[in-house]
């Protein structure tokens, strides 16, 4: 399958590398079509990996990953514009604000979320919030923690899109994919980061996750 990965940070490169290792074709996007991180990553993973602008990556992908800085994701996705229409947009971003130091706060919170803002701004995209509650190394290798006996959440308004994302996550190694409901569930999934950063400090590792027990 063809994926557009928007974002050249640790998350975009980790997810892009996983997708290529699974045999997919991936175009990584950045603000400029000449981004050095994207170029180096694409060289390392050629021929299945290529790079370009956010718009190029969105046009290339049948499914899109939003791995951009959460405080700037709407702006980043705007440059992809219409190319998101009718596509699944897997939103991994968290709207974290580090401007006042640690711990971060959220730029969107309580009665709104980044996932919802993206869905409202791009109504023809099928936005699925997923993977934002885990460190990127665990996102693509859940067995790293407790043999994979922990949970990843999906949230979105389109049931078929959530099923497709669930299937993709299973190929990443996820055994437990919990459907948290419509895109409004992004409020809780993003606010969980306030706890996540505290747990990372207390546990002194980013390699942990939660498991919902019924
Ligand atoms: N680190 C983790 O393990 C982890 C876990 C869960 C969720 N997340 C979330 O995943 C996302 C990516 O995290 P990251 O650490 O890999 O990268 P990041 O540094 O948060 O974001 C990098 C990307 O954001 C773009 N960007 C930055 N400012 C921008 C602006 N003003 N306008 C448009 N685009 C802008 C950059 O564009 P250029 O390429 O052009 O520079 C780059 O592609 C974040 O939302 C983060 O909260 C991270």
Tab-separated table of C-alpha atoms and ligand atoms in Angstrom:
chain	number	residue	atom	x	y	z
A	1	UNK	CA	0.000	0.000	0.000
A	2	UNK	CA	1.050	3.626	-0.442
A	3	UNK	CA	1.387	5.816	2.658
A	4	UNK	CA	2.024	9.513	3.070
A	5	UNK	CA	3.817	10.252	6.340
A	6	UNK	CA	3.579	13.937	7.233
A	7	UNK	CA	6.368	14.711	9.670
A	8	UNK	CA	10.140	14.331	9.718
A	9	UNK	CA	10.621	13.980	13.495
A	10	UNK	CA	11.303	10.833	15.448
A	11	UNK	CA	7.700	9.663	15.071
A	12	UNK	CA	7.446	10.162	11.303
A	13	UNK	CA	10.762	8.426	10.733
A	14	UNK	CA	9.942	5.523	13.083
A	15	UNK	CA	6.504	4.898	11.561
A	16	UNK	CA	7.853	5.382	8.028
A	17	UNK	CA	10.590	2.834	8.657
A	18	UNK	CA	8.097	0.322	10.065
A	19	UNK	CA	5.813	0.740	7.039
A	20	UNK	CA	8.708	0.218	4.617
A	21	UNK	CA	9.821	-2.879	6.561
A	22	UNK	CA	6.300	-4.263	6.063
A	23	UNK	CA	6.650	-3.798	2.289
A	24	UNK	CA	4.679	-0.556	1.886
A	25	UNK	CA	5.713	2.441	-0.194
A	26	UNK	CA	6.110	5.613	1.866
A	27	UNK	CA	6.555	9.264	0.946
A	28	UNK	CA	7.638	11.461	3.844
A	29	UNK	CA	6.497	15.093	3.782
A	30	UNK	CA	7.889	18.284	5.293
A	31	UNK	CA	7.251	22.035	5.013
A	32	UNK	CA	9.792	22.175	2.191
A	33	UNK	CA	10.374	19.561	-0.505
A	34	UNK	CA	14.112	19.629	0.253
A	35	UNK	CA	14.019	18.768	3.968
A	36	UNK	CA	17.338	17.127	4.912
A	37	UNK	CA	15.899	14.734	7.502
A	38	UNK	CA	13.335	13.455	5.007
A	39	UNK	CA	15.979	13.189	2.282
A	40	UNK	CA	18.378	11.219	4.495
A	41	UNK	CA	15.596	8.932	5.697
A	42	UNK	CA	14.429	8.294	2.109
A	43	UNK	CA	17.983	7.524	0.970
A	44	UNK	CA	18.423	5.031	3.789
A	45	UNK	CA	15.182	3.217	2.947
A	46	UNK	CA	15.108	3.510	-0.868
A	47	UNK	CA	13.574	2.401	-3.165
A	48	UNK	CA	10.293	2.103	-1.205
A	49	UNK	CA	10.903	5.421	0.572
A	50	UNK	CA	10.677	8.833	-1.110
A	51	UNK	CA	10.251	12.393	0.168
A	52	UNK	CA	8.671	15.723	-0.731
A	53	UNK	CA	6.474	18.469	0.654
A	54	UNK	CA	3.492	17.828	2.947
A	55	UNK	CA	1.327	18.194	-0.180
A	56	UNK	CA	3.439	15.679	-2.171
A	57	UNK	CA	3.225	13.122	0.643
A	58	UNK	CA	-0.536	13.593	1.007
A	59	UNK	CA	-1.057	13.231	-2.745
A	60	UNK	CA	1.068	10.059	-2.832
A	61	UNK	CA	-0.505	8.250	0.123
A	62	UNK	CA	-3.708	6.234	-0.023
A	63	UNK	CA	-3.576	6.516	3.762
A	64	UNK	CA	-1.938	9.422	5.583
A	65	UNK	CA	-0.160	9.578	8.938
A	66	UNK	CA	-0.167	12.947	10.708
A	67	UNK	CA	3.128	12.925	12.612
A	68	UNK	CA	3.571	16.691	12.734
A	69	UNK	CA	4.087	18.879	15.769
A	70	UNK	CA	0.641	18.936	17.369
A	71	UNK	CA	0.588	22.667	18.057
A	72	UNK	CA	1.150	23.213	14.296
A	73	UNK	CA	-0.669	20.205	12.771
A	74	UNK	CA	-3.611	22.169	11.340
A	75	UNK	CA	-1.194	24.510	9.565
A	76	UNK	CA	0.849	21.542	8.286
A	77	UNK	CA	-2.246	19.686	7.065
A	78	UNK	CA	-3.605	22.834	5.380
A	79	UNK	CA	-0.704	22.654	2.958
A	80	UNK	CA	-1.969	19.183	1.999
A	81	UNK	CA	-5.519	20.548	1.665
A	82	UNK	CA	-7.818	18.720	-0.750
A	83	UNK	CA	-5.381	15.842	-1.068
A	84	UNK	CA	-6.706	14.497	2.241
A	85	UNK	CA	-10.247	14.090	0.872
A	86	UNK	CA	-11.674	10.553	1.103
A	87	UNK	CA	-8.464	9.282	2.689
A	88	UNK	CA	-7.844	7.885	6.130
A	89	UNK	CA	-5.773	10.321	8.190
A	90	UNK	CA	-4.220	8.548	11.168
A	91	UNK	CA	-3.626	11.315	13.690
A	92	UNK	CA	-0.741	10.460	15.993
A	93	UNK	CA	-0.114	14.050	17.115
A	94	UNK	CA	-0.529	15.587	20.564
A	95	UNK	CA	-1.166	19.327	20.956
A	96	UNK	CA	1.607	19.803	23.513
A	97	UNK	CA	2.860	23.227	24.548
A	98	UNK	CA	6.398	23.266	25.980
A	99	UNK	CA	6.671	27.067	25.939
A	100	UNK	CA	6.452	27.249	29.741
A	101	UNK	CA	8.848	24.330	30.222
A	102	UNK	CA	8.135	20.920	31.695
A	103	UNK	CA	5.647	19.436	32.206
A	104	UNK	CA	3.916	20.540	28.989
A	105	UNK	CA	0.329	21.770	28.816
A	106	UNK	CA	-2.173	21.173	26.004
A	107	UNK	CA	-2.980	23.879	23.438
A	108	UNK	CA	-6.447	22.343	22.905
A	109	UNK	CA	-8.204	20.666	25.818
A	110	UNK	CA	-11.420	19.940	27.752
A	111	UNK	CA	-14.254	20.620	25.293
A	112	UNK	CA	-12.186	20.190	22.115
A	113	UNK	CA	-9.202	18.234	20.819
A	114	UNK	CA	-6.730	18.229	17.966
A	115	UNK	CA	-8.375	15.135	16.484
A	116	UNK	CA	-11.734	16.934	16.349
A	117	UNK	CA	-10.187	20.135	14.955
A	118	UNK	CA	-8.563	18.147	12.149
A	119	UNK	CA	-11.851	16.375	11.363
A	120	UNK	CA	-13.743	19.714	11.366
A	121	UNK	CA	-11.129	21.466	9.231
A	122	UNK	CA	-10.998	18.591	6.707
A	123	UNK	CA	-14.552	17.200	6.723
A	124	UNK	CA	-13.927	14.914	3.748
A	125	UNK	CA	-10.988	13.179	5.439
A	126	UNK	CA	-11.606	10.112	7.613
A	127	UNK	CA	-9.667	11.028	10.734
A	128	UNK	CA	-8.704	8.207	13.095
A	129	UNK	CA	-6.889	9.144	16.286
A	130	UNK	CA	-4.444	6.367	17.142
A	131	UNK	CA	-1.028	5.642	18.663
A	132	UNK	CA	-0.755	9.078	20.335
A	133	UNK	CA	-0.747	7.505	23.819
A	134	UNK	CA	2.511	5.562	23.388
A	135	UNK	CA	6.169	6.349	22.770
A	136	UNK	CA	7.102	5.880	19.104
A	137	UNK	CA	9.435	2.932	19.723
A	138	UNK	CA	6.504	1.101	21.362
A	139	UNK	CA	4.060	2.222	18.625
A	140	UNK	CA	5.850	0.042	16.083
A	141	UNK	CA	6.995	-2.710	18.468
A	142	UNK	CA	4.424	-3.320	21.222
A	143	UNK	CA	6.243	-6.525	22.259
A	144	UNK	CA	8.891	-4.233	23.777
A	145	UNK	CA	6.551	-3.848	26.772
A	146	UNK	CA	5.088	-6.818	28.692
A	147	UNK	CA	5.102	-9.027	25.582
A	148	UNK	CA	2.509	-6.748	23.977
A	149	UNK	CA	-0.180	-7.338	26.644
A	150	UNK	CA	-1.377	-3.719	26.689
A	151	UNK	CA	-3.668	-1.509	24.650
A	152	UNK	CA	-3.721	0.951	21.788
A	153	UNK	CA	-6.829	3.079	21.178
A	154	UNK	CA	-8.568	4.124	17.983
A	155	UNK	CA	-11.174	6.896	17.787
A	156	UNK	CA	-13.017	8.242	14.756
A	157	UNK	CA	-16.383	8.820	13.117
A	158	UNK	CA	-15.968	6.327	10.264
A	159	UNK	CA	-16.316	2.702	11.383
A	160	UNK	CA	-14.766	1.217	8.222
A	161	UNK	CA	-11.767	3.542	8.541
A	162	UNK	CA	-11.275	2.446	12.163
A	163	UNK	CA	-11.401	-1.214	11.051
A	164	UNK	CA	-8.727	-0.580	8.421
A	165	UNK	CA	-6.529	1.186	10.954
A	166	UNK	CA	-7.074	-1.685	13.396
A	167	UNK	CA	-5.894	-4.164	10.729
A	168	UNK	CA	-2.824	-2.030	10.058
A	169	UNK	CA	-2.040	-1.851	13.795
A	170	UNK	CA	-2.257	-5.642	13.988
A	171	UNK	CA	0.513	-5.808	11.358
A	172	UNK	CA	2.571	-3.559	13.697
A	173	UNK	CA	2.142	-6.296	16.345
A	174	UNK	CA	-0.773	-4.877	18.364
A	175	UNK	CA	-2.949	-7.579	19.959
A	176	UNK	CA	-5.343	-5.269	21.823
A	177	UNK	CA	-6.896	-2.449	19.814
A	178	UNK	CA	-9.612	-0.688	21.828
A	179	UNK	CA	-12.256	1.313	19.933
A	180	UNK	CA	-12.757	4.389	22.146
A	181	UNK	CA	-15.649	5.741	20.064
A	182	UNK	CA	-16.079	8.750	17.794
A	183	UNK	CA	-13.444	11.408	17.193
A	184	UNK	CA	-14.620	13.203	20.358
A	185	UNK	CA	-12.755	10.510	22.310
A	186	UNK	CA	-9.582	12.347	21.210
A	187	UNK	CA	-10.224	14.716	24.156
A	188	UNK	CA	-9.401	11.981	26.626
A	189	UNK	CA	-6.726	10.317	24.496
A	190	UNK	CA	-4.853	13.616	24.200
A	191	UNK	CA	-5.411	14.703	27.821
A	192	UNK	CA	-3.928	11.328	28.894
A	193	UNK	CA	-0.589	12.849	27.882
A	194	UNK	CA	-0.696	14.936	31.070
A	195	UNK	CA	-0.518	11.656	32.985
A	196	UNK	CA	1.852	10.022	30.482
A	197	UNK	CA	4.582	12.648	30.976
A	198	UNK	CA	4.307	12.289	34.764
A	199	UNK	CA	4.527	8.494	34.528
A	200	UNK	CA	7.567	8.761	32.280
A	201	UNK	CA	9.240	10.897	34.953
A	202	UNK	CA	8.264	8.538	37.766
A	203	UNK	CA	9.130	5.312	35.901
A	204	UNK	CA	12.221	6.856	34.255
A	205	UNK	CA	11.441	5.218	30.919
A	206	UNK	CA	9.158	5.983	27.953
A	207	UNK	CA	8.647	2.234	27.416
A	208	UNK	CA	5.368	1.627	29.251
A	209	UNK	CA	1.677	1.518	28.464
A	210	UNK	CA	-1.763	0.935	29.962
A	211	UNK	CA	-4.084	-2.069	29.739
A	212	UNK	CA	-7.833	-1.755	30.199
A	213	UNK	CA	-9.259	-4.567	32.335
A	214	UNK	CA	-13.003	-5.105	32.174
B	1	LIG	N1	7.847	11.291	20.427
B	1	LIG	C1	6.971	10.341	20.647
B	1	LIG	O1	7.311	9.187	20.950
B	1	LIG	C2	5.500	10.657	20.466
B	1	LIG	C3	4.547	9.766	20.956
B	1	LIG	C4	3.188	10.023	20.719
B	1	LIG	C5	2.805	11.129	19.987
B	1	LIG	N2	3.770	12.004	19.538
B	1	LIG	C6	3.345	13.158	18.726
B	1	LIG	O2	3.792	12.910	17.383
B	1	LIG	C7	4.033	14.162	16.717
B	1	LIG	C8	5.421	14.159	16.101
B	1	LIG	O3	6.382	14.173	17.116
B	1	LIG	P1	7.962	14.272	16.755
B	1	LIG	O4	8.679	14.403	18.036
B	1	LIG	O5	8.332	13.182	15.809
B	1	LIG	O6	8.080	15.593	15.879
B	1	LIG	P2	7.849	17.141	16.202
B	1	LIG	O7	9.171	17.774	16.393
B	1	LIG	O8	6.807	17.339	17.242
B	1	LIG	O9	7.223	17.629	14.791
B	1	LIG	C9	8.002	17.592	13.641
B	1	LIG	C10	7.181	17.929	12.428
B	1	LIG	O10	6.317	19.045	12.640
B	1	LIG	C11	6.480	19.972	11.556
B	1	LIG	N3	6.286	21.354	12.031
B	1	LIG	C12	6.884	21.974	13.095
B	1	LIG	N4	6.484	23.263	13.169
B	1	LIG	C13	5.630	23.469	12.142
B	1	LIG	C14	4.887	24.599	11.685
B	1	LIG	N5	4.953	25.801	12.310
B	1	LIG	N6	4.091	24.436	10.597
B	1	LIG	C15	4.010	23.245	9.967
B	1	LIG	N7	4.701	22.130	10.340
B	1	LIG	C16	5.491	22.247	11.417
B	1	LIG	C17	7.915	19.784	11.110
B	1	LIG	O11	8.051	20.222	9.765
B	1	LIG	P3	9.470	20.152	9.006
B	1	LIG	O12	9.667	18.713	8.666
B	1	LIG	O13	9.268	21.017	7.823
B	1	LIG	O14	10.502	20.675	9.972
B	1	LIG	C18	8.104	18.292	11.267
B	1	LIG	O15	7.733	17.583	10.097
B	1	LIG	C19	3.826	15.254	17.775
B	1	LIG	O16	2.548	15.794	17.631
B	1	LIG	C20	3.960	14.493	19.091
B	1	LIG	O17	3.225	15.114	20.133
B	1	LIG	C21	5.081	11.799	19.787
